[in-house]
Amino acid sequence: MFAYIIRKLVYNIPVYLAIVLLVMILLRQRDPVAGLLGKNADAKDYAAKKQELGLNRPFLIQYGDLLRSIFTFQFDEESWTQPGVTVGEKLVEAVPRSLALTVPALVLTSLISIVVAMISAFNRGRFLDKLLVFLAVLGMSISFLVYIIFGQYFGAYQLSQWLGRPVFSIHGYEPGLVNWAYYMLLPVLISVIVSMGYDTRFYRAVMVEETQRDYITTARAKGATRGKVMFVHMLRNAMIPIITRIMITLPFLVTGSILLEQFFGIPGMGYVLLSAIRNNDFPVVETFTAVFAGLFILSIIATDILYALFDPRVRLQ
Amino acid sequence: MKLDCWRTEPHVPLRCLRHSFLQTFLICLLLVPGLLECKQVMADQPIVLRLPMPTAGPNSLDPVRGSSQYDNIACGYVYESLLEYEYLKRPFELKPCLLESMPEVSEDGKTFRFKLREDIYFHDDPCFPDGKGRRLVTDDVFYSLKRMADNGNQPKAWWLMKDTIVGFDDYREQQNAAEDFDYDAPVEGMVKISDYEFEIVLAQPFYRFIYTLAMFQTAVLPHEAVDYYKEKFSKHPVGTGPFLMQRWDFGAKLVFVRNPSYRTMLYPADPGLNKDGSAPYTGYKEDVELGFYKDAGKRLPLADKVILTMFAENQPMWLKFLNRELDYSRVPAENFPQAFIKRRQKLRQSFKDMGIRAVPLPLLDFIYNGFNMEDPVFGGYDDKSKWLRQAISLTYDLEEINQAHYQGINLIYDGPIPNGMDGHPEGHQVANNYRGPNIPRAKKLLAKAGYPDGKGLPELVFYTSRQPASVEMAMMSKRNMAKIGVKMDVRSVDFATLSENLRKKTCPFFGLAWGSDYPDAENNLQLFYGPFKSPMSNNFNYDRAEYNELYEKVRVMQPSPERSAMYAKMRDMIIEDVPVIGAMARTRFYLIHSRLKNFKPEETFSNWPKYLTVQEP
Amino acid sequence: MSMTDRFFKTREFRKLFRNKSAVIAMLVIAAYLFTALFVMCGGITRETCDTVVGQNKMPGFFIQQTPEQRYENATSKFLPMVQRALSRADQTAALADVRLGQERVVNKSAAQLQAIIDRAIELKNELNQSEDLDADSARLPQLKALEDQVAMLKAPLTGWSRLMQNASLVLGTDAQGRSIFLRGLYSIKIAIQIGLVTAAFCVLLGALLGAAAGYFGGWVDHGIVWVYTTFSSIPNLVLLVVLSYAFTDSEVKDTLLPVYIAFGATFWIGTCRVIRGETLKLKRMEYIQAAQTAGFSPFYILVRHVIPNTAHLMLINFSLLLIGAIKSEVILSFLGFGVKGQPSWGIMIRDAGNNGDVVSGFFWEIGTATALMFALVLAFNILSDALQDAFDPKHV
């Protein structure tokens, strides 16, 4: 197993190098310095600025620089829009906020939708199944934006008006666990409601497929209980697609839900990244992008390892 | 989660499901109100203001790096300049802030003599020995002004000082070229007399200079703080202002607390009616009615804490205000009909019943669409290109834009000078204007310009911001322009791209706005001064000798009928040449909850937070 | 090909048509497709969608407007337009130019028109003395008279133009006075176009690459995984912003091409991963191994056995991607990077949000966009479920 992990890690290093390269090339399609200096700069200031920021150095050297800072976790480049604050500080600040929003959302969504999917799959074709699928489909058929706009209006504003005191925050963020429910619960609930439709449907399709496999019939024929069949036989076999699905969403835990953060004023990764893009905060965009890519790769490696754990045959490959 | 209920019967799981929702719901119901209660108890004693900031907020609290109105507001809490505006008086009136008295101006208007107050101390901060704030002296004033010249600080406001103080421009050149920026090197026009007295000598008697001294960019700060915090200084403001910055969540929240060592500053006293029974200033009676003088004589600041929340979107701010979580709010244009009876611009009864008060604030706005006068087709000063621009101007239906996007509350006026300033046309309109829509006249002019029905005319490329509303407005104009056969290509870009293109002079046509820094038309007229061409403030690259000459004259003149006539002449020149189509000025409506006292909204200056307080009814 | 064969086996089709909800869904989709086709053939143009047809934010059917709103509607748009035209030197031309949707100025002399306007202004001034018309029922007759005066300015509508005017006002107008109904219909075309193109392209690409990667393994697998890892490791939004930057000055900036490219570059990845995982599993199945032993070519096995056995996943993915594309378009447009220069549901929802519609209780624009989108997505979901039921080879 250990060797497998090492092999995966080594294999992914060139992938990551290529990603960082691609990111840098894409971000250099437009001149960031011109945007930074604004309209009051002349050519001399411009050249000086470029020199100061090291953006006139050969591309490969800049590339090496970025890689070094990523691999040594030294993100001490200064943000352009917020002088005196390094990119690393922004990362450290933003990541936990995004996680506080997305981790509970992912856990809740996954648990609820797997359970609902199992109920649905087991009752396939019956009224309950149809109802659940219909509800899931209904939920999926409405835009995320509509959920947010109405969620904020009814969940935060109307509810507060109705109860006569604020229940959920309409906008804003305070750190600290005690404040979590006030600021985060509503976005988390919205996020859960939004993703439940998708996940339930997906998991149900996976489960339905599994329920038709021969081994289920065999197990049932042998007298295994319903529960045992569900949890021991089926769930284990359905794990690969389930893990894949959860893993795909893992990196988005970090970028967070940009729209939710934007609407509810939670300064997480997505919020920071979006405002950096809008404000042409080049170092922040570049680093956040590269870090995001790194986390993504790590999550892929984790997926592969989990694959191998659940399905030992994969390891032999 | 109780998953084993599968074992018994297949239909129970729904109950499991309900449990999970129930649990979530219980968390909402039990946890949240409980927390809020603790909060309310804690917030009972000190006076806390909860104010909105309708943007993602300032990027830096270093005054020399600031330029926007929001930088101004945020810096106003911690920093002070030599002069400030009287809080309640209208029209605006300057008064000494860090100074003992107003500066004495020499006969020729070039030499300003200042006397600093001797009881001014900087904030207590670790950057000082023992953490005790030091007394403010002349050197601090010079140091702070010189910071505006140091390119290492990325100053945004050098244009305020350019060509103004004797020797300052040379000093800037030299020091920026040198290895280290030497703040101790002398500037000819900055003369220290003693620790509390100094003189500033101007190259010419610029009228605007006195206003510059009230702007937040010229705020006085100690070099110790800059040396101590270095590049982090912009996050650790140390000034002399009424508040200390306590916390800053970038893009989300700024928290200020009372500066305990703030000098004795008192709430202004009621001036009383003049002897003849007239009001001492415009709006005095309303101020008295609103009880603005009830706190007269109290020590400032009145509040203990200010929580400033940033809102990148309007809707959350509006909802939070309605939910009483903010003390006041601007009315987003789109919510205007909800709060007001549009016909009379009066607050709806339901809002009045909530104890809300509405204040309209006409802004010194200049919202325009500008041409690049160096553009080979649309620029130029000959008759034909002038007719072309006039024709385009005549297709514009500003009233339509006003109705669709501003609920009809904007003021539309001719020329570049906003309402309420010297030089603003009477009735907001001049006789020889090119205000649209007048399609037949536009068609005639277009034909005269050599492009009958737009034949042979290339597409007019229009740059505007990415804001959905700007794009929609551009689409309206495009539609109207199509009526005379002029094609417009709308490019919605972010502000950085727009700035870049303006700098490179590659925008033939662009939409922008200018908010006056001080209440004098010179601030707007300088936008058309030839030597200020891109990359400076003249985005139009408008350059006419007659105009430049006039500008050079007016900028050293004191207000007088002569100057007014010259302002009008310059204005009409702009209207005739049409380097710019416009203009519009917004009226901002403020809604204020009854608990917020002494609030008189103002956007030109921002020293008002210290006068505010809350009192639950 | 085997897949097409299977689709035309009548037993499955009979089964599909027995499913009532599937038939309804197909009818709904057919209606949408028909509308999209109608729009595409020029039935509703961009210009039509941009035309101002009435007063700002007029609610649609059933809604009784308050007196204040009625006053607002009567005095805005048409009345000032005519008033302005009359004050021109070239009255006739200016009057002929006045149009509000299908409404034109009635064929009367300038003096007659002026008389009507004078009367209207008089009424307006009288009404203006009222503090709050909503609470002032004594003024209602005057309001009615004002409305009548304005109606007298308009030429009576007949036949087609009347139908068009009524149709365009049926769901009200947006903040600029444009028809919500027409904009909603036009957006169907945009949605169908983006959804079909993106989903078809991405599913095919993802399935082919995923199956190939899973089946062949080795360098093919490494290559494909490398490509998708690279693409998916850049935050979607950054990729989209960079692309929209790149297209800023090109000829395609007003088309849907940037959206296609952005979606095409990212959406196939999910399908690819899932199909690859499934293929890895299928590869271990006895029948595939039997086929391998029997000496069938890898390509044959891939096409004959592997891909058909992932068809149900492809179907699910197709429906998910279709919905995903439509909904991502909404979010992109909301952020200002998506559809430009023409209406789409995304833009309608964004406008409604920006215009404070929800807060002020004006649900027509956001409601129309949501309802139209909702019905389409729902129909596609039901249909793909039914297809899965009918065509799943393992389920009889």
PDB file of N, CA and C in Angstrom, chain B residues 391-438:
ATOM      1  N   ALA B 391     -24.068  65.283 -33.355  1.00  0.00           N
ATOM      2  CA  ALA B 391     -25.139  64.397 -33.828  1.00  0.00           C
ATOM      3  C   ALA B 391     -25.306  63.229 -32.865  1.00  0.00           C
ATOM      4  N   ILE B 392     -24.196  62.658 -32.448  1.00  0.00           N
ATOM      5  CA  ILE B 392     -24.271  61.519 -31.531  1.00  0.00           C
ATOM      6  C   ILE B 392     -24.886  61.951 -30.208  1.00  0.00           C
ATOM      7  N   SER B 393     -24.477  63.120 -29.753  1.00  0.00           N
ATOM      8  CA  SER B 393     -25.021  63.642 -28.502  1.00  0.00           C
ATOM      9  C   SER B 393     -26.533  63.797 -28.605  1.00  0.00           C
ATOM     10  N   LEU B 394     -27.002  64.189 -29.780  1.00  0.00           N
ATOM     11  CA  LEU B 394     -28.436  64.416 -29.948  1.00  0.00           C
ATOM     12  C   LEU B 394     -29.246  63.125 -29.962  1.00  0.00           C
ATOM     13  N   THR B 395     -28.595  61.985 -30.131  1.00  0.00           N
ATOM     14  CA  THR B 395     -29.365  60.734 -30.085  1.00  0.00           C
ATOM     15  C   THR B 395     -29.573  60.287 -28.646  1.00  0.00           C
ATOM     16  N   TYR B 396     -28.781  60.827 -27.739  1.00  0.00           N
ATOM     17  CA  TYR B 396     -28.852  60.337 -26.362  1.00  0.00           C
ATOM     18  C   TYR B 396     -30.144  60.740 -25.683  1.00  0.00           C
ATOM     19  N   ASP B 397     -30.762  59.763 -25.025  1.00  0.00           N
ATOM     20  CA  ASP B 397     -31.970  60.049 -24.266  1.00  0.00           C
ATOM     21  C   ASP B 397     -31.658  59.814 -22.790  1.00  0.00           C
ATOM     22  N   LEU B 398     -31.101  60.821 -22.174  1.00  0.00           N
ATOM     23  CA  LEU B 398     -30.707  60.657 -20.773  1.00  0.00           C
ATOM     24  C   LEU B 398     -31.923  60.466 -19.870  1.00  0.00           C
ATOM     25  N   GLU B 399     -33.033  61.069 -20.271  1.00  0.00           N
ATOM     26  CA  GLU B 399     -34.232  60.931 -19.446  1.00  0.00           C
ATOM     27  C   GLU B 399     -34.682  59.464 -19.409  1.00  0.00           C
ATOM     28  N   GLU B 400     -34.547  58.797 -20.546  1.00  0.00           N
ATOM     29  CA  GLU B 400     -34.932  57.386 -20.609  1.00  0.00           C
ATOM     30  C   GLU B 400     -34.057  56.570 -19.656  1.00  0.00           C
ATOM     31  N   ILE B 401     -32.767  56.849 -19.681  1.00  0.00           N
ATOM     32  CA  ILE B 401     -31.840  56.153 -18.795  1.00  0.00           C
ATOM     33  C   ILE B 401     -32.185  56.459 -17.344  1.00  0.00           C
ATOM     34  N   ASN B 402     -32.473  57.714 -17.097  1.00  0.00           N
ATOM     35  CA  ASN B 402     -32.840  58.153 -15.758  1.00  0.00           C
ATOM     36  C   ASN B 402     -34.073  57.402 -15.261  1.00  0.00           C
ATOM     37  N   GLN B 403     -35.069  57.295 -16.126  1.00  0.00           N
ATOM     38  CA  GLN B 403     -36.304  56.628 -15.716  1.00  0.00           C
ATOM     39  C   GLN B 403     -36.086  55.136 -15.494  1.00  0.00           C
ATOM     40  N   ALA B 404     -35.337  54.519 -16.410  1.00  0.00           N
ATOM     41  CA  ALA B 404     -35.214  53.065 -16.346  1.00  0.00           C
ATOM     42  C   ALA B 404     -34.255  52.619 -15.259  1.00  0.00           C
ATOM     43  N   HIS B 405     -33.226  53.399 -15.000  1.00  0.00           N
ATOM     44  CA  HIS B 405     -32.200  52.900 -14.086  1.00  0.00           C
ATOM     45  C   HIS B 405     -32.075  53.687 -12.797  1.00  0.00           C
ATOM     46  N   TYR B 406     -32.590  54.901 -12.782  1.00  0.00           N
ATOM     47  CA  TYR B 406     -32.445  55.698 -11.564  1.00  0.00           C
ATOM     48  C   TYR B 406     -33.795  56.149 -11.018  1.00  0.00           C
ATOM     49  N   GLN B 407     -34.847  55.497 -11.472  1.00  0.00           N
ATOM     50  CA  GLN B 407     -36.189  55.837 -11.007  1.00  0.00           C
ATOM     51  C   GLN B 407     -36.526  57.297 -11.255  1.00  0.00           C
ATOM     52  N   GLY B 408     -35.862  57.911 -12.213  1.00  0.00           N
ATOM     53  CA  GLY B 408     -36.165  59.289 -12.550  1.00  0.00           C
ATOM     54  C   GLY B 408     -35.699  60.309 -11.532  1.00  0.00           C
ATOM     55  N   ILE B 409     -34.832  59.915 -10.598  1.00  0.00           N
ATOM     56  CA  ILE B 409     -34.453  60.867  -9.565  1.00  0.00           C
ATOM     57  C   ILE B 409     -33.147  61.597  -9.871  1.00  0.00           C
ATOM     58  N   ASN B 410     -32.506  61.237 -10.961  1.00  0.00           N
ATOM     59  CA  ASN B 410     -31.261  61.933 -11.288  1.00  0.00           C
ATOM     60  C   ASN B 410     -31.537  63.320 -11.862  1.00  0.00           C
ATOM     61  N   LEU B 411     -30.542  64.155 -11.734  1.00  0.00           N
ATOM     62  CA  LEU B 411     -30.634  65.482 -12.335  1.00  0.00           C
ATOM     63  C   LEU B 411     -29.833  65.456 -13.635  1.00  0.00           C
ATOM     64  N   ILE B 412     -30.471  65.891 -14.702  1.00  0.00           N
ATOM     65  CA  ILE B 412     -29.761  65.942 -15.981  1.00  0.00           C
ATOM     66  C   ILE B 412     -29.399  67.399 -16.247  1.00  0.00           C
ATOM     67  N   TYR B 413     -28.146  67.641 -16.597  1.00  0.00           N
ATOM     68  CA  TYR B 413     -27.735  69.021 -16.817  1.00  0.00           C
ATOM     69  C   TYR B 413     -26.729  69.120 -17.944  1.00  0.00           C
ATOM     70  N   ASP B 414     -26.579  70.325 -18.465  1.00  0.00           N
ATOM     71  CA  ASP B 414     -25.633  70.547 -19.564  1.00  0.00           C
ATOM     72  C   ASP B 414     -24.288  70.979 -19.008  1.00  0.00           C
ATOM     73  N   GLY B 415     -23.249  70.526 -19.668  1.00  0.00           N
ATOM     74  CA  GLY B 415     -21.907  70.960 -19.287  1.00  0.00           C
ATOM     75  C   GLY B 415     -21.341  70.124 -18.159  1.00  0.00           C
ATOM     76  N   PRO B 416     -20.110  70.444 -17.775  1.00  0.00           N
ATOM     77  CA  PRO B 416     -19.421  69.596 -16.801  1.00  0.00           C
ATOM     78  C   PRO B 416     -19.540  70.053 -15.351  1.00  0.00           C
ATOM     79  N   ILE B 417     -20.330  71.100 -15.059  1.00  0.00           N
ATOM     80  CA  ILE B 417     -20.336  71.621 -13.688  1.00  0.00           C
ATOM     81  C   ILE B 417     -21.609  71.210 -12.953  1.00  0.00           C
ATOM     82  N   PRO B 418     -21.475  70.444 -11.880  1.00  0.00           N
ATOM     83  CA  PRO B 418     -22.658  69.957 -11.162  1.00  0.00           C
ATOM     84  C   PRO B 418     -23.438  71.077 -10.482  1.00  0.00           C
ATOM     85  N   ASN B 419     -24.661  70.738 -10.137  1.00  0.00           N
ATOM     86  CA  ASN B 419     -25.576  71.689  -9.521  1.00  0.00           C
ATOM     87  C   ASN B 419     -25.003  72.216  -8.195  1.00  0.00           C
ATOM     88  N   GLY B 420     -25.321  73.465  -7.913  1.00  0.00           N
ATOM     89  CA  GLY B 420     -24.929  74.033  -6.629  1.00  0.00           C
ATOM     90  C   GLY B 420     -23.557  74.683  -6.664  1.00  0.00           C
ATOM     91  N   MET B 421     -22.885  74.598  -7.798  1.00  0.00           N
ATOM     92  CA  MET B 421     -21.563  75.219  -7.872  1.00  0.00           C
ATOM     93  C   MET B 421     -21.622  76.381  -8.841  1.00  0.00           C
ATOM     94  N   ASP B 422     -20.724  77.270  -8.604  1.00  0.00           N
ATOM     95  CA  ASP B 422     -20.530  78.395  -9.494  1.00  0.00           C
ATOM     96  C   ASP B 422     -20.330  77.866 -10.906  1.00  0.00           C
ATOM     97  N   GLY B 423     -21.089  78.408 -11.884  1.00  0.00           N
ATOM     98  CA  GLY B 423     -20.890  77.975 -13.264  1.00  0.00           C
ATOM     99  C   GLY B 423     -21.913  76.947 -13.732  1.00  0.00           C
ATOM    100  N   HIS B 424     -22.732  76.446 -12.808  1.00  0.00           N
ATOM    101  CA  HIS B 424     -23.777  75.506 -13.216  1.00  0.00           C
ATOM    102  C   HIS B 424     -24.869  76.291 -13.932  1.00  0.00           C
ATOM    103  N   PRO B 425     -25.315  75.825 -15.112  1.00  0.00           N
ATOM    104  CA  PRO B 425     -26.276  76.616 -15.889  1.00  0.00           C
ATOM    105  C   PRO B 425     -27.614  76.754 -15.159  1.00  0.00           C
ATOM    106  N   GLU B 426     -28.213  77.890 -15.323  1.00  0.00           N
ATOM    107  CA  GLU B 426     -29.498  78.131 -14.691  1.00  0.00           C
ATOM    108  C   GLU B 426     -30.541  77.209 -15.311  1.00  0.00           C
ATOM    109  N   GLY B 427     -31.385  76.651 -14.489  1.00  0.00           N
ATOM    110  CA  GLY B 427     -32.362  75.699 -15.002  1.00  0.00           C
ATOM    111  C   GLY B 427     -31.705  74.444 -15.530  1.00  0.00           C
ATOM    112  N   HIS B 428     -30.485  74.246 -15.178  1.00  0.00           N
ATOM    113  CA  HIS B 428     -29.697  73.064 -15.557  1.00  0.00           C
ATOM    114  C   HIS B 428     -29.512  72.926 -17.063  1.00  0.00           C
ATOM    115  N   GLN B 429     -29.764  74.000 -17.800  1.00  0.00           N
ATOM    116  CA  GLN B 429     -29.762  73.884 -19.250  1.00  0.00           C
ATOM    117  C   GLN B 429     -29.191  75.156 -19.858  1.00  0.00           C
ATOM    118  N   VAL B 430     -28.403  75.047 -20.907  1.00  0.00           N
ATOM    119  CA  VAL B 430     -27.953  76.232 -21.614  1.00  0.00           C
ATOM    120  C   VAL B 430     -28.735  76.331 -22.913  1.00  0.00           C
ATOM    121  N   ALA B 431     -28.700  77.508 -23.517  1.00  0.00           N
ATOM    122  CA  ALA B 431     -29.513  77.724 -24.709  1.00  0.00           C
ATOM    123  C   ALA B 431     -29.027  76.864 -25.875  1.00  0.00           C
ATOM    124  N   ASN B 432     -27.730  76.922 -26.140  1.00  0.00           N
ATOM    125  CA  ASN B 432     -27.206  76.178 -27.290  1.00  0.00           C
ATOM    126  C   ASN B 432     -26.718  74.808 -26.844  1.00  0.00           C
ATOM    127  N   ASN B 433     -27.654  73.938 -26.558  1.00  0.00           N
ATOM    128  CA  ASN B 433     -27.183  72.635 -26.105  1.00  0.00           C
ATOM    129  C   ASN B 433     -27.374  71.591 -27.196  1.00  0.00           C
ATOM    130  N   TYR B 434     -26.818  70.440 -26.954  1.00  0.00           N
ATOM    131  CA  TYR B 434     -26.981  69.322 -27.889  1.00  0.00           C
ATOM    132  C   TYR B 434     -27.579  68.156 -27.136  1.00  0.00           C
ATOM    133  N   ARG B 435     -28.550  68.483 -26.312  1.00  0.00           N
ATOM    134  CA  ARG B 435     -29.166  67.444 -25.503  1.00  0.00           C
ATOM    135  C   ARG B 435     -30.200  66.707 -26.339  1.00  0.00           C
ATOM    136  N   GLY B 436     -30.148  65.401 -26.295  1.00  0.00           N
ATOM    137  CA  GLY B 436     -31.083  64.597 -27.064  1.00  0.00           C
ATOM    138  C   GLY B 436     -32.327  64.335 -26.257  1.00  0.00           C
ATOM    139  N   PRO B 437     -33.258  63.569 -26.773  1.00  0.00           N
ATOM    140  CA  PRO B 437     -33.196  63.030 -28.125  1.00  0.00           C
ATOM    141  C   PRO B 437     -33.809  63.991 -29.129  1.00  0.00           C
ATOM    142  N   ASN B 438     -33.104  64.208 -30.203  1.00  0.00           N
ATOM    143  CA  ASN B 438     -33.627  65.004 -31.301  1.00  0.00           C
ATOM    144  C   ASN B 438     -33.090  64.365 -32.573  1.00  0.00           C
TER     145      ASN B 438
END
